[in-house]
Coordinates of C-alpha atoms in Angstrom, one line a residue:
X865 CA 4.1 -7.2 18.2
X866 CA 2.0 -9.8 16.2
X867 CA 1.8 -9.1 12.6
X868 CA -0.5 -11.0 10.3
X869 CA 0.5 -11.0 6.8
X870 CA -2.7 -11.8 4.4
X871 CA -2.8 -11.6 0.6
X872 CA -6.1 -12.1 -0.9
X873 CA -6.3 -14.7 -3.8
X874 CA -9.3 -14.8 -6.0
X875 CA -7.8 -17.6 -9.2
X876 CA -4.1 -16.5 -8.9
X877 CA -2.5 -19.4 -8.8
X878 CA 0.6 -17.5 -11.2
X879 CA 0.8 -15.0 -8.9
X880 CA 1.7 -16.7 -6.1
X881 CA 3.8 -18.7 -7.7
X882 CA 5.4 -15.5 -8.6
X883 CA 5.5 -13.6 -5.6
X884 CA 4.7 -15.6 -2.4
X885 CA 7.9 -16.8 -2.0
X886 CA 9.8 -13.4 -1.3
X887 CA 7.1 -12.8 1.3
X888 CA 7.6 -16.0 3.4
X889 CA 11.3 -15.5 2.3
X890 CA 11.3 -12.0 3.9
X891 CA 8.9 -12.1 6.6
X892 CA 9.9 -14.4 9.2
X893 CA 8.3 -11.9 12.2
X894 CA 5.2 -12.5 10.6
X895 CA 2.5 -15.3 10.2
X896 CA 1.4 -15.5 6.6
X897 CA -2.2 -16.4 5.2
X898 CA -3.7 -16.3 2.4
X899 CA -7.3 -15.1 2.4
X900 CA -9.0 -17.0 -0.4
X901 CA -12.0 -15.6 -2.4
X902 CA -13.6 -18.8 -3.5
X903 CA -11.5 -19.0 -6.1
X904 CA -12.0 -22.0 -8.8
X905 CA -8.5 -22.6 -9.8
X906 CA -6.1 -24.7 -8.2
X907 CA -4.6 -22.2 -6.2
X908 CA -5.1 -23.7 -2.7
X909 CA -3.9 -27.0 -4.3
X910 CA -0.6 -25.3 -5.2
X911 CA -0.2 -23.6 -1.8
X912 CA -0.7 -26.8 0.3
X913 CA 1.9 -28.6 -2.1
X914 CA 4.4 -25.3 -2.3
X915 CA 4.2 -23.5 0.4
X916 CA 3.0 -25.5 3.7
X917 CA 3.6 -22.8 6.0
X918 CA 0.8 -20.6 4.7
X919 CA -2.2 -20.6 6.3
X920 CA -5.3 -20.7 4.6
X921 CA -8.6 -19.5 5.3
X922 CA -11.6 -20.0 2.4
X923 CA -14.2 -17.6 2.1
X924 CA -17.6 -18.5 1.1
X925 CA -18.0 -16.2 -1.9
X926 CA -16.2 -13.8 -4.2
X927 CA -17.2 -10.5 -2.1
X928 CA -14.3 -8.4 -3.5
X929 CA -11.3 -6.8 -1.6
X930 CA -13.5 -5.4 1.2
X931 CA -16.0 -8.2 2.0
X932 CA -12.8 -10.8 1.6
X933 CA -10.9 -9.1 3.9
X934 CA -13.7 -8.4 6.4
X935 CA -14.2 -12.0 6.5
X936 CA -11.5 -13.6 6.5
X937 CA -9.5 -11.2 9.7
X938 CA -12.7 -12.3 11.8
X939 CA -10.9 -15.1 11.7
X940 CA -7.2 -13.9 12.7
X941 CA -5.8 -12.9 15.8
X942 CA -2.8 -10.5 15.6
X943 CA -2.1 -7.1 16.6
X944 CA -1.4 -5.6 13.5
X945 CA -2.6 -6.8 10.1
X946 CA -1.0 -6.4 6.8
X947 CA -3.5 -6.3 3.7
X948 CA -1.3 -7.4 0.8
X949 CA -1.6 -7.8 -2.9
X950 CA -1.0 -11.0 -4.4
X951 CA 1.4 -9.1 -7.0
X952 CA 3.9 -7.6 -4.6
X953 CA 7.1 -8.4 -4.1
X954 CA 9.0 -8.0 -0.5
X955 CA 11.8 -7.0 -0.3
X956 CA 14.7 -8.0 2.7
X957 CA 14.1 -6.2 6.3
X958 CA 10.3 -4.5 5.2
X959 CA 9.1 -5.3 8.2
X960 CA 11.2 -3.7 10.9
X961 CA 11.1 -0.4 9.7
X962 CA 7.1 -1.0 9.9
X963 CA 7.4 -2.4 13.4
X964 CA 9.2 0.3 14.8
X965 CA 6.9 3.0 13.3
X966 CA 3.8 1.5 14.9
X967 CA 6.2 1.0 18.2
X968 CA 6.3 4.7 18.3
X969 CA 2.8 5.8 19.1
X970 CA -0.3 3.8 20.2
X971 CA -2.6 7.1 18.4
X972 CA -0.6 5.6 14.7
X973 CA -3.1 3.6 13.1
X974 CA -1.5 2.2 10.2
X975 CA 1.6 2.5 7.7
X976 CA 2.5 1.9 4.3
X977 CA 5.7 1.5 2.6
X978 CA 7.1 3.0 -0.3
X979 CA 5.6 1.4 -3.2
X980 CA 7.6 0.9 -6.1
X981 CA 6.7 -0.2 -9.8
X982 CA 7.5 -4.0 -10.2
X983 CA 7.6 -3.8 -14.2
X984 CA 10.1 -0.4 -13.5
X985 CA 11.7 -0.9 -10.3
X986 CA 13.5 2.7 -10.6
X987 CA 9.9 4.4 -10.7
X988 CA 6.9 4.2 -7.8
X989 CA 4.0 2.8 -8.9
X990 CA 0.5 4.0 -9.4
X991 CA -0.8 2.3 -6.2
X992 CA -0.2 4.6 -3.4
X993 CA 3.6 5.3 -4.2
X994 CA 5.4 7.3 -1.7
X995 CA 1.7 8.1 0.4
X996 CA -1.8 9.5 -0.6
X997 CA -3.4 12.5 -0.2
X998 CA -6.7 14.3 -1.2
X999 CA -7.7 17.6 -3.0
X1000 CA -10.7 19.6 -1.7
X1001 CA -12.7 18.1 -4.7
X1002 CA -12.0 14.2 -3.6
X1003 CA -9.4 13.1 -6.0
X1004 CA -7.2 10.8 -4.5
X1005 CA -3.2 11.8 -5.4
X1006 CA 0.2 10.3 -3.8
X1007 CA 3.8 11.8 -3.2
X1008 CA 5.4 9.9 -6.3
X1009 CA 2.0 9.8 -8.4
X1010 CA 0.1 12.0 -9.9
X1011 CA -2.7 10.9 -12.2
X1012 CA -0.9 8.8 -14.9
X1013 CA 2.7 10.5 -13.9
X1014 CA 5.1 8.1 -11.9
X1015 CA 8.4 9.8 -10.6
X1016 CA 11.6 8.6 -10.6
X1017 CA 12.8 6.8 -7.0
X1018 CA 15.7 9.3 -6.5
X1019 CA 15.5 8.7 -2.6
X1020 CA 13.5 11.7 -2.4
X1021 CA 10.8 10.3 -0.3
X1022 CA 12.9 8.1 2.3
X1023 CA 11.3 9.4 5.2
X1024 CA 8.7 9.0 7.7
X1025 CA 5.7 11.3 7.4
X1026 CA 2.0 11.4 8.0
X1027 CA -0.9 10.8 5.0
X1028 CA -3.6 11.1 4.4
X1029 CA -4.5 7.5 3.2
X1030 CA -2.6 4.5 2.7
X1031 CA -2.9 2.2 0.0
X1032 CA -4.7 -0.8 -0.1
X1033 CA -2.2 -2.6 -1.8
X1034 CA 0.4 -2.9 1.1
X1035 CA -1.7 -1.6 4.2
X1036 CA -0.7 -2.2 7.6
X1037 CA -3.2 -1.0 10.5
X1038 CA -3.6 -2.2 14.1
X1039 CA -6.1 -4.7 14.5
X1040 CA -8.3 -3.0 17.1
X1041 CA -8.7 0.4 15.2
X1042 CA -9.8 -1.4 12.3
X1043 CA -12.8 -2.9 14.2
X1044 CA -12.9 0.3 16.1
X1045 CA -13.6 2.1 12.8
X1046 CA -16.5 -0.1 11.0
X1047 CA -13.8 -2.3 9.1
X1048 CA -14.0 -2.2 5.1
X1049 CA -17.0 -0.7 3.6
X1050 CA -18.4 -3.8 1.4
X1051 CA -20.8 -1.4 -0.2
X1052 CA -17.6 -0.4 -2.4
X1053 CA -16.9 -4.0 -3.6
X1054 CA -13.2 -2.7 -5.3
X1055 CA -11.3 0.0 -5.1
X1056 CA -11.0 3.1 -2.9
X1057 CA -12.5 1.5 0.1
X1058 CA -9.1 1.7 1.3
X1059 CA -9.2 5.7 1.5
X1060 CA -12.5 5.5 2.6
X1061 CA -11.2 3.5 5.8
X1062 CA -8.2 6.0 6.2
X1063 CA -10.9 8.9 6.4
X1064 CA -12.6 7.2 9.1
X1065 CA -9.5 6.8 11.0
X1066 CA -8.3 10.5 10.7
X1067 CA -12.0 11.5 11.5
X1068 CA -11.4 9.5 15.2
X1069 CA -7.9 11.4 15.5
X1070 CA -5.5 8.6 14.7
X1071 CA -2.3 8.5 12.2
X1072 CA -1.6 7.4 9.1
X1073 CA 2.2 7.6 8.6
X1074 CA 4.3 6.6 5.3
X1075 CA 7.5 4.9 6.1
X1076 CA 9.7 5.5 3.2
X1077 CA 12.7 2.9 4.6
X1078 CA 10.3 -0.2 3.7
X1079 CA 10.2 -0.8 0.0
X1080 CA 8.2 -3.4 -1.7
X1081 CA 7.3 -3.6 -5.7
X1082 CA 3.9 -4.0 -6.5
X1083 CA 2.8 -5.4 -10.1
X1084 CA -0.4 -3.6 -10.5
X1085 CA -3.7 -4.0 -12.4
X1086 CA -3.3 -8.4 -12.0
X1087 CA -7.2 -8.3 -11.0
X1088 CA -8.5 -5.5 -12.9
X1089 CA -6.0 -3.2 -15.2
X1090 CA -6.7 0.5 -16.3
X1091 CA -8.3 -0.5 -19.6
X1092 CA -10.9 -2.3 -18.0
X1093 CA -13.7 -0.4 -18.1
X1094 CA -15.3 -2.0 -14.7
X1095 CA -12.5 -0.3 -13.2
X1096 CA -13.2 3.3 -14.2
X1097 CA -16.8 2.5 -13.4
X1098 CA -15.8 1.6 -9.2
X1099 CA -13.7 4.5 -9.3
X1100 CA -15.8 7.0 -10.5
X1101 CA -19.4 5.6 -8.6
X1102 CA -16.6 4.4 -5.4
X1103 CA -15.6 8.2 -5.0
X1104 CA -18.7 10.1 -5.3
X1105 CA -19.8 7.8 -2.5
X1106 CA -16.8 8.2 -0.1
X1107 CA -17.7 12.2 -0.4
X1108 CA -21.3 11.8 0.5
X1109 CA -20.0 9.6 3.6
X1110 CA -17.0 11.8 4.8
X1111 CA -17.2 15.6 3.8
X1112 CA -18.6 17.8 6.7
X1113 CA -21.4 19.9 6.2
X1114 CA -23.5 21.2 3.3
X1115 CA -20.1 21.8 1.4
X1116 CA -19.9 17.9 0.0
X1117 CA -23.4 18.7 -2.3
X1118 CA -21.4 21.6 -3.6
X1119 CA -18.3 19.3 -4.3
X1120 CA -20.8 16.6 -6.0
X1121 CA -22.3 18.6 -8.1
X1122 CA -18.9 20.2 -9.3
X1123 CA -17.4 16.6 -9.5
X1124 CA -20.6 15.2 -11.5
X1125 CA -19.7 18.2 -14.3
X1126 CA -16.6 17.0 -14.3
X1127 CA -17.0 13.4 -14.7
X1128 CA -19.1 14.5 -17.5
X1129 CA -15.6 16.4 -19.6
X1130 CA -14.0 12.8 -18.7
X1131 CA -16.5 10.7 -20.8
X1132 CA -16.5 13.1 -23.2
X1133 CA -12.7 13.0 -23.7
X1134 CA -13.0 9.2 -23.3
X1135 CA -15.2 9.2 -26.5
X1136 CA -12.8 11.6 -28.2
X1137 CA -9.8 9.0 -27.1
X1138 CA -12.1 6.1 -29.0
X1139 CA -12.9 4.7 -25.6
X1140 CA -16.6 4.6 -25.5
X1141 CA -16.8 1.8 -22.9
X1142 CA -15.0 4.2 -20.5
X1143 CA -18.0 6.7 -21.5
X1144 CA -20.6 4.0 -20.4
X1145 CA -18.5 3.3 -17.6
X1146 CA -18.9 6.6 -16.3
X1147 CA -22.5 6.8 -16.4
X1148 CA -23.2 3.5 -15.4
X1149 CA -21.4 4.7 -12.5
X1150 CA -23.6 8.2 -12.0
X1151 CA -26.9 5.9 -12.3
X1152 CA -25.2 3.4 -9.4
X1153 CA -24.7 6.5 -7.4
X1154 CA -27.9 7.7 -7.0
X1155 CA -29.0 4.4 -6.2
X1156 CA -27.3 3.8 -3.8
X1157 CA -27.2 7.6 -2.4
X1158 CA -29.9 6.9 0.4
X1159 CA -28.1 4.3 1.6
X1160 CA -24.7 6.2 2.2
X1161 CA -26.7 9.4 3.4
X1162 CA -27.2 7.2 6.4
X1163 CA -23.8 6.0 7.0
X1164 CA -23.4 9.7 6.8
X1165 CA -25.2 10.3 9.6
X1166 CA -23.0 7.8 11.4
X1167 CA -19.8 9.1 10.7
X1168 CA -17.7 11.9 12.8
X1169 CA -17.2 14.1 9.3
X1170 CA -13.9 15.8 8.5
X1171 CA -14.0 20.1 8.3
X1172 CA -10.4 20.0 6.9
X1173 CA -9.7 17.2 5.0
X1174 CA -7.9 18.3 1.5
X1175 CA -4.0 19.4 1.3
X1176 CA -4.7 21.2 -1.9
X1177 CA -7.7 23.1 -3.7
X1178 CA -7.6 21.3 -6.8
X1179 CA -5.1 18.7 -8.5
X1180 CA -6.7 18.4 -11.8
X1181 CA -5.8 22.5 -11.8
X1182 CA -2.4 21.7 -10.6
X1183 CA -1.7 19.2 -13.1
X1184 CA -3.4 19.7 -16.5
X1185 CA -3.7 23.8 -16.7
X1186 CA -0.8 24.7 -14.5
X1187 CA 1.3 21.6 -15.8
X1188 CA 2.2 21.1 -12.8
X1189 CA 3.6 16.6 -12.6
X1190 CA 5.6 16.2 -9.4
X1191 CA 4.1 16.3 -6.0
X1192 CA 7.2 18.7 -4.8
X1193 CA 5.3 21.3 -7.5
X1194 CA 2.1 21.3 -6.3

């Protein structure tokens, strides 16, 4: 089995000084790239000089996670590829438990290890931690994480399940069911294009499996950090969108309009928190989505649309009236 490792790099020269050399350290059944995004550091400069072995492809522009990756794995052969941060860490014998997952069924689609925090290796981290999943109203929660609560590795997610999604930060997924499935979206620039993707998949009856015997520490927020408020505005406009695209049947304008309300308490309890940015954010992100609504009520059309697609009715319920933090509660 092939495997492709390839980190996207847009002016990260520190990080891969910091963390490129567990991957090429730990990943000797793989071939390694690095992706980059037209960066105008001297990041290629340090990788010819440091790490020789790394292949390097250069993309023409700065398209963001889904553009760079669509471009640049035109350009790889493998059988499986493995979309990886530039602020992860590896850690020794990831990859087999990953190869033998994928060995197990042709209908698995792609895997994700557990993903611990690198700043608190004893707690996952906020990037897909022990597997995602989605409630009925489209927010995105993991086994490990929910909303801004990370749980304590106590083993209690070393095993092998199916997901819903995987995260983006450490995804592995068989090179012919990503072209099967339309690649990336480059309509969502950053962030949640990665669920998006996973949707598709499910929606063409392949697996997304969690293998909880491949760890790796992820750094989190080295491109764009939680108080950034370009962040919250991709989030928010990123997963209105992905509803419009995936939810079956009159049911998703339902959803929206709930989920518009909704947003709305957020900014308001961002401009109680002193965060008016945030506030902005959000609507900037409501104005974006109607823009840009006609468009995705096409790709709509296109798509095979989930009927059941949500393990729970609503998180935000679970979790700020029921007070309910761990995933084993919900």
């Amino acid at each position: 089995m092939n495997i492709a490792i390839v980190i996207l790099n847009w002016n990260g020269r520190s990080l891969l000084e910091q963390f490129l050399t567990s991957v090429i350290k730990y990943s000797r059944e793989a071939t390694i790239y690095v992706a980059d995004n037209a960066s105008t550091d001297d990041s290629i400069t340090y990788i010819n000089n440091h790490f020789p072995t790394v292949q390097i492809i250069q993309n023409k522009v700065n398209g963001g996670y889904a553009k760079g990756y669509n471009d640049a794995l035109e350009k790889i052969d493998a059988d499986i590829f493995c979309l990886l941060n530039s602020d992860v860490e590896v850690t020794e014998n990831w990859l087999l438990p990953i190869i033998n997952t994928f060995q197990a069924s042709d209908t698995i689609a792609a895997v994700q290890p557990k993903i611990l925090d690198f700043k608190k290796k004893t707690h996952f981290e906020y990037a897909g931690a022990a597997g995602g999943f989605i409630d009925r109203l489209g927010y995105p929660y993991c086994r490990g994480r929910i909303f801004d609560t990370l749980e304590e590795d106590t083993y209690q997610y070393n095993d092998s399940i199916d997901i819903f999604w995987a995260s983006g930060a450490c995804l592995f997924i068989r090179k012919i069911i990503f072209e099967e499935v339309g690649k990336l979206d480059e309509d969502f620039f950053a962030h949640q294009e990665e669920i998006d993707l996973c949707w598709r998949i499910r929606n063409r009856g392949y697996q997304i499996k969690y293998q909880g015997n491949s760890t790796v520490y992820h750094l989190g927020g080295a491109t764009l950090n939680s108080m950034n408020p370009k962040k919250t505005f991709l989030n928010f406009r990123n997963n209105l969108l992905m509803m419009v695209k995936n939810i079956a049947g009159a049911q998703v304008w339902f959803i929206i309009f709930i989920r518009l309300i909704l947003d709305g308490i957020a900014g308001i309890k961002y401009i109680v928190d002193k965060k008016p940015s945030h506030c902005i954010a959000i609507l900037r992100a409501h104005i974006s989505f109607y823009r840009n609504l006609p468009t995705f009520i096409k790709k709509r059309k296109k798509e095979s649309n989930s009927t059941k697609y949500y393990n729970i009715l609503s998180v935000v319920w679970q979790y700020y009236i029921l007070n309910k933090k761990h995933f084993k509660q919900l």
